[in-house]
Amino acid sequence: LNPDADGVGSAVALAELLLLQGKRVRIVFDSDLPANLKFLDFHHLFERYSSEGEYGEVEVVVVLDTNRRSRIGQVANLLDQVAISI
């Protein structure tokens, strides 16, 4: 919810690493990306979560820059779709 520069930067850094390894990447937020941070979406990976979205192919969910599930809003639904191992 309400991504800030720190959270968006963390997502971009991880996405870059994964893309270099040939992985498919999507960055999903439960809020719109703030206008002042849209320049960071140079790979066009950012999207707003939609309950009608296509998430069936998701195998791994990585949550960054938060300390509780409630801070990721509806994106938490994706956590229920994939097998989570710690």
Coordinates of C-alpha atoms in Angstrom, one line a residue:
L1 CA 0.0 0.0 0.0
N2 CA 1.3 3.5 -0.9
P3 CA 4.7 2.4 -2.1
D4 CA 7.5 4.8 -1.2
A5 CA 10.9 5.3 -2.9
D6 CA 12.6 2.8 -0.6
G7 CA 10.2 0.0 -1.4
V8 CA 10.0 0.8 -5.1
G9 CA 13.8 0.9 -5.3
S10 CA 14.1 -2.4 -3.5
A11 CA 11.6 -4.0 -6.0
V12 CA 13.5 -2.5 -9.0
A13 CA 16.9 -3.8 -7.7
L14 CA 15.5 -7.3 -7.2
A15 CA 13.8 -7.3 -10.5
E16 CA 17.0 -6.3 -12.3
L17 CA 18.8 -9.2 -10.6
L18 CA 16.1 -11.7 -11.6
L19 CA 15.9 -10.4 -15.1
L20 CA 19.6 -10.9 -15.6
Q21 CA 19.1 -14.5 -14.5
G22 CA 16.4 -14.9 -17.2
K23 CA 13.4 -15.0 -14.9
R24 CA 10.0 -13.6 -15.7
V25 CA 9.2 -10.7 -13.3
R26 CA 6.2 -8.7 -12.4
I27 CA 6.1 -6.0 -9.7
V28 CA 2.6 -5.8 -8.2
F29 CA 1.4 -3.1 -5.8
D30 CA -2.1 -2.6 -4.2
S31 CA -1.8 1.1 -5.0
D32 CA -0.9 3.2 -8.0
L33 CA 2.8 3.9 -8.4
P34 CA 3.4 7.6 -7.3
A35 CA 3.9 9.9 -10.2
N36 CA 7.3 10.9 -9.0
L37 CA 8.5 7.3 -9.1
K38 CA 7.2 6.3 -12.5
F39 CA 10.5 6.9 -14.1
L40 CA 11.8 3.8 -12.3
D41 CA 9.5 1.6 -14.4
F42 CA 11.9 1.4 -17.3
H43 CA 11.1 -2.3 -17.9
H44 CA 7.4 -1.7 -17.7
L45 CA 7.0 -4.3 -14.9
F46 CA 4.9 -2.3 -12.5
E47 CA 1.2 -3.2 -12.2
R48 CA -1.6 -2.6 -9.8
Y49 CA -3.1 -5.7 -8.2
S50 CA -6.5 -6.7 -9.6
S51 CA -8.7 -9.4 -8.1
E52 CA -9.5 -10.3 -11.8
G53 CA -5.8 -10.3 -12.8
E54 CA -4.0 -13.2 -14.3
Y55 CA -1.9 -14.6 -11.5
G56 CA -2.3 -18.4 -12.1
E57 CA 1.3 -18.8 -13.3
V58 CA 2.8 -17.2 -10.2
E59 CA 5.3 -19.6 -8.6
V60 CA 7.2 -17.3 -6.2
V61 CA 6.1 -14.2 -4.3
V62 CA 8.7 -12.0 -2.7
V63 CA 7.5 -9.3 -0.3
L64 CA 9.9 -6.5 0.3
D65 CA 10.1 -3.5 2.7
T66 CA 7.3 -4.3 5.1
N67 CA 6.9 -5.9 8.5
R68 CA 3.3 -7.3 8.3
R69 CA 0.9 -8.8 5.8
S70 CA -1.7 -6.1 6.1
R71 CA 0.7 -3.6 4.6
I72 CA 0.6 -5.3 1.2
G73 CA -3.2 -5.0 0.9
Q74 CA -4.9 -7.3 -1.6
V75 CA -1.6 -8.5 -2.9
A76 CA -1.6 -10.8 0.2
N77 CA -4.1 -12.9 -1.8
L78 CA -1.2 -14.0 -3.9
L79 CA 0.5 -15.5 -0.8
D80 CA -2.5 -17.8 -0.5
Q81 CA -2.1 -19.1 -4.1
V82 CA 1.5 -20.3 -3.9
A83 CA 3.1 -22.9 -1.6
I84 CA 5.1 -21.0 1.0
S85 CA 8.2 -22.4 2.5
I86 CA 10.4 -20.7 4.9

